[in-house]
Amino acid sequence: MPTGASVTPAAAQPVRLSTGRRGGAGRSCPTDGPLVDSYGRVHTDLRLSVTDRCNLRCVYCMPEDGVALRPRDEILTFEEIARVAQVAYDLGVRSVRLTGGEPLVRRGITALVRRLACIGFSELALTTNGMGLAPLAADLARAGLHRVNVSCDSLRSDRFARIRRRGELDTVLRSMEVAEAAGLVPMKVNVVLLAGQNDDEILDFAAFARETGRVVRFIEFMPLDADGQWRRDSVVPGDEVLTRIAGTWPIEPVGGDACAPAERFCFTDGAGEIGIIRSVTRPFCGTCNRLRLTADGALRNCLFSDDELSVRQVVRSGGSDHDVAMLFRRAVWSKLPGHGINEPGFLQPARSMSMIGG
């Protein structure tokens, strides 16, 4: 085990679900102050999905023939997204990440970034598969986007094609270079590890982090695939990732944002950094500060919860900004202490990752 890998901050220890209990039970939802839930977690991070469409069909996310998409008139307009984002900012949200599906397939995405940048978020980021990033990178940066996370699950062209089912590795690698040149940094590279498919590339990706200076984040495969084929034996535990890397290059933990999903580790020789996201084997629910808004306007307080509140319904029925704010408060207040993946009664969410927004 590498230095620091066996030490977990108390706040990051798994939080077990209270069986049968809903968050906030027995207490009234606050009507002012920060977006705090009934367990004391203050929510300052919003993942904003702008589309449920994607130009890839990754094996851990979507079936090869895709999924049923929402009618376009059910997708929030840019005006509606910007309005909800302003309400979130007024409630204390300071970090926004644009997601999808694939956010760059949404026509006019640069205009939305410009609108959101005017609100004043301390971080405005975007997660992309990289296929359409190169042509848009400079415009996104000029519009006010701060940085990007780029998904890349293999550094081998044939395997990349097998996992992604569409697109080319060279396109994604080129997009990373163009985005860096445009100033969309620090860049994070997201790698979903799948046992028996790409876990033999852990050291390759660690070397990639060392050589490029990009932060490679290894993500445990989560039960959010569209066809419900997730199995626990497909998960590559974060501890295993750390052990393999430390066997070649010594690493040590890096202090940082206690609410961030990734545990950070740097190479002791100063040659870069990696991250580990252990949603399955070491949940970070105890420090979770995130909310999600789906492309069709559903507020979700947990990636793995099917509880949703419709912002779209409030906005399109003439609701006020106060009504939207109270929807945020209700969503946060009803949040459970943990996602329950490791509980006997866990049920995979009805929506897949592409329909929620990561």
Tab-separated table of C-alpha atoms in Angstrom:
chain	number	residue	atom	x	y	z
A	1	MET	CA	0.000	0.000	0.000
A	2	PRO	CA	1.431	3.402	-0.942
A	3	THR	CA	2.152	6.107	1.544
A	4	GLY	CA	-1.091	7.586	2.781
A	5	ALA	CA	-3.325	5.191	0.836
A	6	SER	CA	-4.556	3.429	3.962
A	7	VAL	CA	-5.377	6.652	5.770
A	8	THR	CA	-8.840	8.066	5.149
A	9	PRO	CA	-9.960	11.383	6.634
A	10	ALA	CA	-12.858	10.950	9.007
A	11	ALA	CA	-15.081	13.091	6.796
A	12	ALA	CA	-14.521	10.746	3.864
A	13	GLN	CA	-15.471	7.566	5.696
A	14	PRO	CA	-18.496	5.757	4.264
A	15	VAL	CA	-21.838	6.995	5.583
A	16	ARG	CA	-24.419	4.271	5.966
A	17	LEU	CA	-28.035	4.807	5.113
A	18	SER	CA	-30.516	4.960	7.950
A	19	THR	CA	-32.903	2.270	6.788
A	20	GLY	CA	-36.345	3.619	5.998
A	21	ARG	CA	-35.529	7.191	6.938
A	22	ARG	CA	-35.651	10.129	4.583
A	23	GLY	CA	-33.360	13.091	4.973
A	24	GLY	CA	-34.859	15.956	6.943
A	25	ALA	CA	-37.576	13.757	8.454
A	26	GLY	CA	-39.344	15.406	11.371
A	27	ARG	CA	-37.839	18.859	10.814
A	28	SER	CA	-38.883	21.795	8.691
A	29	CYS	CA	-36.874	22.797	5.651
A	30	PRO	CA	-34.931	26.042	6.287
A	31	THR	CA	-36.217	29.059	4.363
A	32	ASP	CA	-33.037	31.134	4.521
A	33	GLY	CA	-29.285	30.810	5.000
A	34	PRO	CA	-27.007	28.451	3.074
A	35	LEU	CA	-28.145	25.350	1.205
A	36	VAL	CA	-27.649	23.006	4.134
A	37	ASP	CA	-29.144	19.540	4.489
A	38	SER	CA	-30.344	17.880	7.660
A	39	TYR	CA	-26.892	16.337	8.200
A	40	GLY	CA	-25.071	19.670	8.104
A	41	ARG	CA	-23.629	19.429	4.592
A	42	VAL	CA	-23.579	22.812	2.829
A	43	HIS	CA	-24.133	22.568	-0.919
A	44	THR	CA	-22.031	24.846	-3.103
A	45	ASP	CA	-21.549	22.736	-6.253
A	46	LEU	CA	-24.032	22.270	-9.116
A	47	ARG	CA	-23.680	19.822	-11.999
A	48	LEU	CA	-25.718	21.213	-14.871
A	49	SER	CA	-26.665	18.816	-17.660
A	50	VAL	CA	-27.450	20.646	-20.889
A	51	THR	CA	-28.432	17.643	-23.032
A	52	ASP	CA	-29.173	13.938	-22.794
A	53	ARG	CA	-27.666	13.364	-26.231
A	54	CYS	CA	-24.194	11.957	-26.852
A	55	ASN	CA	-22.070	11.234	-29.901
A	56	LEU	CA	-20.443	8.159	-28.295
A	57	ARG	CA	-21.809	4.896	-26.903
A	58	CYS	CA	-19.416	4.005	-24.084
A	59	VAL	CA	-19.935	0.478	-22.786
A	60	TYR	CA	-20.221	1.617	-19.159
A	61	CYS	CA	-22.835	4.241	-19.958
A	62	MET	CA	-25.063	3.503	-22.950
A	63	PRO	CA	-26.178	0.548	-25.091
A	64	GLU	CA	-24.724	0.529	-28.594
A	65	ASP	CA	-28.062	1.560	-30.103
A	66	GLY	CA	-28.473	4.416	-27.615
A	67	VAL	CA	-31.264	5.244	-25.181
A	68	ALA	CA	-34.695	6.848	-25.451
A	69	LEU	CA	-34.192	10.611	-25.502
A	70	ARG	CA	-36.451	13.313	-24.096
A	71	PRO	CA	-38.463	15.347	-26.607
A	72	ARG	CA	-36.634	18.583	-27.352
A	73	ASP	CA	-39.419	20.722	-25.920
A	74	GLU	CA	-38.809	19.074	-22.528
A	75	ILE	CA	-35.169	20.180	-22.464
A	76	LEU	CA	-34.483	23.416	-20.604
A	77	THR	CA	-33.742	26.422	-22.767
A	78	PHE	CA	-30.582	28.475	-22.228
A	79	GLU	CA	-32.719	31.212	-20.685
A	80	GLU	CA	-34.208	28.743	-18.212
A	81	ILE	CA	-30.808	27.253	-17.365
A	82	ALA	CA	-29.315	30.692	-16.770
A	83	ARG	CA	-32.234	31.699	-14.568
A	84	VAL	CA	-31.933	28.588	-12.418
A	85	ALA	CA	-28.154	29.042	-12.223
A	86	GLN	CA	-28.617	32.613	-10.973
A	87	VAL	CA	-30.966	31.377	-8.254
A	88	ALA	CA	-28.393	28.728	-7.291
A	89	TYR	CA	-25.684	31.400	-7.102
A	90	ASP	CA	-27.872	33.556	-4.876
A	91	LEU	CA	-28.217	30.506	-2.589
A	92	GLY	CA	-24.455	30.103	-2.274
A	93	VAL	CA	-23.539	27.794	-5.145
A	94	ARG	CA	-20.095	28.814	-6.359
A	95	SER	CA	-19.016	25.974	-8.649
A	96	VAL	CA	-20.820	24.857	-11.806
A	97	ARG	CA	-19.862	22.007	-14.096
A	98	LEU	CA	-21.629	21.600	-17.442
A	99	THR	CA	-22.324	17.981	-18.353
A	100	GLY	CA	-24.485	15.880	-20.661
A	101	GLY	CA	-24.826	13.426	-22.316
A	102	GLU	CA	-22.096	15.243	-24.172
A	103	PRO	CA	-22.493	18.992	-23.560
A	104	LEU	CA	-20.659	20.035	-26.718
A	105	VAL	CA	-23.354	18.523	-28.953
A	106	ARG	CA	-25.775	21.170	-27.643
A	107	ARG	CA	-25.952	23.817	-30.343
A	108	GLY	CA	-24.883	27.251	-29.126
A	109	ILE	CA	-23.156	25.962	-25.995
A	110	THR	CA	-20.696	28.875	-26.136
A	111	ALA	CA	-23.577	31.329	-25.719
A	112	LEU	CA	-24.712	29.491	-22.603
A	113	VAL	CA	-21.203	29.577	-21.172
A	114	ARG	CA	-21.141	33.334	-21.743
A	115	ARG	CA	-24.427	33.754	-19.869
A	116	LEU	CA	-23.242	31.658	-16.943
A	117	ALA	CA	-19.859	33.380	-16.787
A	118	CYS	CA	-21.628	36.694	-16.229
A	119	ILE	CA	-23.185	35.353	-13.029
A	120	GLY	CA	-19.804	35.197	-11.306
A	121	PHE	CA	-19.200	31.581	-10.323
A	122	SER	CA	-15.729	31.004	-8.899
A	123	GLU	CA	-15.435	27.899	-11.082
A	124	LEU	CA	-17.195	27.274	-14.361
A	125	ALA	CA	-16.052	23.980	-15.850
A	126	LEU	CA	-17.226	21.427	-18.392
A	127	THR	CA	-16.899	17.650	-18.720
A	128	THR	CA	-16.556	16.369	-22.280
A	129	ASN	CA	-15.641	13.239	-24.190
A	130	GLY	CA	-13.320	15.419	-26.258
A	131	MET	CA	-14.739	14.585	-29.665
A	132	GLY	CA	-15.920	18.121	-30.416
A	133	LEU	CA	-13.649	20.083	-28.104
A	134	ALA	CA	-10.839	21.221	-30.409
A	135	PRO	CA	-12.978	23.430	-32.694
A	136	LEU	CA	-14.731	25.058	-29.696
A	137	ALA	CA	-11.951	25.350	-27.121
A	138	ALA	CA	-10.826	28.900	-27.914
A	139	ASP	CA	-14.392	30.212	-28.134
A	140	LEU	CA	-15.328	28.522	-24.850
A	141	ALA	CA	-12.333	30.076	-23.128
A	142	ARG	CA	-13.176	33.534	-24.482
A	143	ALA	CA	-16.779	33.066	-23.323
A	144	GLY	CA	-15.583	32.543	-19.762
A	145	LEU	CA	-15.152	28.792	-19.284
A	146	HIS	CA	-12.363	28.132	-16.786
A	147	ARG	CA	-11.338	24.547	-17.479
A	148	VAL	CA	-12.398	21.161	-18.826
A	149	ASN	CA	-12.444	17.547	-17.710
A	150	VAL	CA	-11.825	15.209	-20.640
A	151	SER	CA	-12.902	11.569	-20.537
A	152	CYS	CA	-10.428	9.062	-22.009
A	153	ASP	CA	-10.616	5.400	-21.014
A	154	SER	CA	-7.712	3.981	-23.014
A	155	LEU	CA	-4.465	5.133	-24.585
A	156	ARG	CA	-4.637	2.339	-27.168
A	157	SER	CA	-6.560	3.174	-30.320
A	158	ASP	CA	-8.165	-0.233	-30.815
A	159	ARG	CA	-9.235	-0.505	-27.200
A	160	PHE	CA	-10.483	3.080	-27.152
A	161	ALA	CA	-12.713	2.221	-30.110
A	162	ARG	CA	-13.960	-0.915	-28.366
A	163	ILE	CA	-14.887	0.881	-25.134
A	164	ARG	CA	-16.265	4.044	-26.740
A	165	ARG	CA	-17.767	2.280	-29.783
A	166	ARG	CA	-17.426	5.550	-31.724
A	167	GLY	CA	-14.801	8.239	-32.209
A	168	GLU	CA	-11.014	8.116	-32.368
A	169	LEU	CA	-8.354	8.386	-29.677
A	170	ASP	CA	-6.260	10.789	-31.751
A	171	THR	CA	-9.159	13.251	-31.824
A	172	VAL	CA	-9.381	13.250	-28.027
A	173	LEU	CA	-5.628	13.612	-27.514
A	174	ARG	CA	-5.540	16.492	-29.987
A	175	SER	CA	-8.451	18.145	-28.191
A	176	MET	CA	-6.529	18.052	-24.926
A	177	GLU	CA	-3.626	19.898	-26.537
A	178	VAL	CA	-5.870	22.529	-28.124
A	179	ALA	CA	-7.811	23.083	-24.892
A	180	GLU	CA	-4.595	23.574	-22.937
A	181	ALA	CA	-3.345	26.054	-25.517
A	182	ALA	CA	-6.643	27.949	-25.107
A	183	GLY	CA	-6.073	28.187	-21.352
A	184	LEU	CA	-8.688	25.669	-20.192
A	185	VAL	CA	-6.517	24.432	-17.350
A	186	PRO	CA	-5.805	22.689	-15.087
A	187	MET	CA	-7.012	19.821	-17.213
A	188	LYS	CA	-8.308	16.650	-15.613
A	189	VAL	CA	-8.473	13.391	-17.547
A	190	ASN	CA	-11.190	11.007	-16.369
A	191	VAL	CA	-10.575	7.264	-16.709
A	192	VAL	CA	-13.353	4.808	-15.849
A	193	LEU	CA	-11.625	1.543	-15.013
A	194	LEU	CA	-13.281	-1.716	-16.053
A	195	ALA	CA	-11.861	-4.985	-14.747
A	196	GLY	CA	-10.434	-7.061	-17.578
A	197	GLN	CA	-10.894	-4.308	-20.157
A	198	ASN	CA	-8.539	-1.416	-19.411
A	199	ASP	CA	-7.147	-1.963	-15.904
A	200	ASP	CA	-3.842	-3.112	-17.410
A	201	GLU	CA	-3.333	0.527	-18.481
A	202	ILE	CA	-3.132	1.960	-14.957
A	203	LEU	CA	0.629	2.463	-15.189
A	204	ASP	CA	0.297	3.801	-18.733
A	205	PHE	CA	-2.082	6.487	-17.510
A	206	ALA	CA	0.140	7.254	-14.526
A	207	ALA	CA	3.032	7.758	-16.947
A	208	PHE	CA	0.729	9.934	-19.081
A	209	ALA	CA	0.071	12.144	-16.039
A	210	ARG	CA	3.786	12.424	-15.352
A	211	GLU	CA	4.643	13.268	-18.951
A	212	THR	CA	1.846	15.755	-19.695
A	213	GLY	CA	1.202	17.402	-16.335
A	214	ARG	CA	-2.497	16.577	-16.681
A	215	VAL	CA	-4.276	15.257	-13.614
A	216	VAL	CA	-5.423	11.720	-14.420
A	217	ARG	CA	-8.358	10.630	-12.275
A	218	PHE	CA	-9.147	6.940	-11.969
A	219	ILE	CA	-12.878	6.397	-11.413
A	220	GLU	CA	-14.459	3.246	-10.042
A	221	PHE	CA	-17.155	1.831	-12.324
A	222	MET	CA	-20.500	2.853	-10.816
A	223	PRO	CA	-23.965	1.272	-11.216
A	224	LEU	CA	-25.214	3.912	-13.638
A	225	ASP	CA	-25.051	2.032	-16.942
A	226	ALA	CA	-28.140	2.251	-19.100
A	227	ASP	CA	-28.616	-1.488	-19.617
A	228	GLY	CA	-28.212	-2.499	-15.964
A	229	GLN	CA	-25.234	-4.782	-16.561
A	230	TRP	CA	-23.087	-3.359	-13.734
A	231	ARG	CA	-21.468	-6.023	-11.566
A	232	ARG	CA	-19.316	-5.577	-8.509
A	233	ASP	CA	-16.583	-7.761	-9.980
A	234	SER	CA	-16.256	-5.211	-12.800
A	235	VAL	CA	-15.084	-2.590	-10.298
A	236	VAL	CA	-11.340	-1.973	-10.014
A	237	PRO	CA	-10.900	-0.814	-6.381
A	238	GLY	CA	-9.064	2.434	-5.823
A	239	ASP	CA	-6.726	0.745	-3.344
A	240	GLU	CA	-5.561	-1.570	-6.112
A	241	VAL	CA	-4.869	1.388	-8.386
A	242	LEU	CA	-2.767	3.099	-5.726
A	243	THR	CA	-0.841	-0.063	-4.954
A	244	ARG	CA	0.065	-0.655	-8.593
A	245	ILE	CA	1.205	2.918	-9.159
A	246	ALA	CA	3.180	3.101	-5.907
A	247	GLY	CA	5.020	-0.057	-6.914
A	248	THR	CA	6.619	1.918	-9.740
A	249	TRP	CA	6.547	5.558	-8.601
A	250	PRO	CA	6.265	6.602	-4.929
A	251	ILE	CA	3.207	8.765	-4.266
A	252	GLU	CA	1.835	10.675	-1.302
A	253	PRO	CA	-1.535	12.250	-0.485
A	254	VAL	CA	-2.164	15.889	-1.286
A	255	GLY	CA	-4.320	18.068	0.913
A	256	GLY	CA	-7.159	19.925	-0.733
A	257	ASP	CA	-10.901	20.424	-0.864
A	258	ALA	CA	-12.464	18.000	1.600
A	259	CYS	CA	-15.690	18.073	-0.438
A	260	ALA	CA	-14.047	17.067	-3.714
A	261	PRO	CA	-14.920	13.540	-4.896
A	262	ALA	CA	-11.337	12.719	-5.872
A	263	GLU	CA	-8.599	11.884	-3.387
A	264	ARG	CA	-5.436	13.533	-4.687
A	265	PHE	CA	-1.969	11.979	-4.760
A	266	CYS	CA	1.239	13.482	-6.099
A	267	PHE	CA	4.400	11.743	-7.228
A	268	THR	CA	7.054	12.333	-4.599
A	269	ASP	CA	9.584	13.336	-7.256
A	270	GLY	CA	7.309	16.228	-8.233
A	271	ALA	CA	6.341	14.829	-11.640
A	272	GLY	CA	2.595	15.336	-11.557
A	273	GLU	CA	-0.566	14.207	-9.817
A	274	ILE	CA	-3.302	11.585	-9.985
A	275	GLY	CA	-6.743	11.343	-8.429
A	276	ILE	CA	-8.836	8.416	-7.221
A	277	ILE	CA	-12.634	8.512	-7.118
A	278	ARG	CA	-13.801	5.604	-4.950
A	279	SER	CA	-17.570	6.013	-5.142
A	280	VAL	CA	-18.105	2.276	-4.616
A	281	THR	CA	-15.391	1.073	-2.231
A	282	ARG	CA	-14.937	4.233	-0.166
A	283	PRO	CA	-17.962	6.538	-0.599
A	284	PHE	CA	-17.449	10.221	0.171
A	285	CYS	CA	-21.105	10.899	0.975
A	286	GLY	CA	-20.233	12.445	4.325
A	287	THR	CA	-18.716	15.481	2.617
A	288	CYS	CA	-20.856	15.616	-0.529
A	289	ASN	CA	-21.770	19.192	-1.460
A	290	ARG	CA	-23.253	18.539	-4.907
A	291	LEU	CA	-26.624	18.937	-6.549
A	292	ARG	CA	-27.564	17.984	-10.096
A	293	LEU	CA	-29.958	19.488	-12.587
A	294	THR	CA	-30.868	17.192	-15.467
A	295	ALA	CA	-31.299	18.470	-19.004
A	296	ASP	CA	-35.069	18.201	-18.649
A	297	GLY	CA	-35.063	20.252	-15.475
A	298	ALA	CA	-35.155	17.706	-12.653
A	299	LEU	CA	-33.266	18.576	-9.464
A	300	ARG	CA	-31.501	15.567	-7.942
A	301	ASN	CA	-29.713	15.651	-4.605
A	302	CYS	CA	-27.701	12.484	-5.246
A	303	LEU	CA	-26.370	10.772	-8.333
A	304	PHE	CA	-27.898	7.488	-7.131
A	305	SER	CA	-31.283	8.756	-5.971
A	306	ASP	CA	-34.471	8.596	-7.989
A	307	ASP	CA	-36.019	11.427	-5.977
A	308	GLU	CA	-36.488	14.416	-8.275
A	309	LEU	CA	-38.134	17.829	-8.122
A	310	SER	CA	-39.084	19.519	-11.388
A	311	VAL	CA	-37.623	22.968	-11.873
A	312	ARG	CA	-39.030	22.983	-15.381
A	313	GLN	CA	-42.558	22.642	-14.077
A	314	VAL	CA	-42.087	25.545	-11.651
A	315	VAL	CA	-40.473	27.816	-14.227
A	316	ARG	CA	-42.913	27.076	-17.043
A	317	SER	CA	-45.967	27.430	-14.815
A	318	GLY	CA	-45.021	31.012	-13.919
A	319	GLY	CA	-43.230	30.304	-10.652
A	320	SER	CA	-41.055	33.004	-9.098
A	321	ASP	CA	-37.342	32.871	-8.340
A	322	HIS	CA	-38.345	32.356	-4.710
A	323	ASP	CA	-40.316	29.276	-5.764
A	324	VAL	CA	-37.241	27.938	-7.572
A	325	ALA	CA	-35.086	28.683	-4.512
A	326	MET	CA	-37.460	26.779	-2.251
A	327	LEU	CA	-37.280	23.830	-4.639
A	328	PHE	CA	-33.495	23.848	-4.183
A	329	ARG	CA	-33.957	23.965	-0.411
A	330	ARG	CA	-36.440	21.089	-0.436
A	331	ALA	CA	-34.133	18.986	-2.609
A	332	VAL	CA	-31.179	19.558	-0.299
A	333	TRP	CA	-33.159	19.057	2.893
A	334	SER	CA	-34.458	15.653	1.741
A	335	LYS	CA	-30.973	14.330	0.985
A	336	LEU	CA	-30.101	11.018	2.620
A	337	PRO	CA	-26.832	10.473	4.514
A	338	GLY	CA	-25.397	8.158	1.830
A	339	HIS	CA	-26.025	6.633	-1.587
A	340	GLY	CA	-26.421	3.086	-0.314
A	341	ILE	CA	-24.518	1.232	-3.057
A	342	ASN	CA	-23.177	-1.156	-0.443
A	343	GLU	CA	-26.531	-1.637	1.284
A	344	PRO	CA	-28.516	-4.860	0.743
A	345	GLY	CA	-31.558	-2.995	-0.544
A	346	PHE	CA	-29.742	-0.790	-3.071
A	347	LEU	CA	-31.544	-0.378	-6.372
A	348	GLN	CA	-29.802	0.999	-9.433
A	349	PRO	CA	-31.257	4.402	-10.426
A	350	ALA	CA	-33.824	4.380	-13.195
A	351	ARG	CA	-31.854	7.027	-15.105
A	352	SER	CA	-28.424	6.200	-16.464
A	353	MET	CA	-25.430	8.542	-16.215
A	354	SER	CA	-26.057	10.071	-19.638
A	355	MET	CA	-29.605	10.964	-18.592
A	356	ILE	CA	-28.542	12.487	-15.264
A	357	GLY	CA	-25.309	14.328	-15.932
A	358	GLY	CA	-22.144	13.344	-14.106
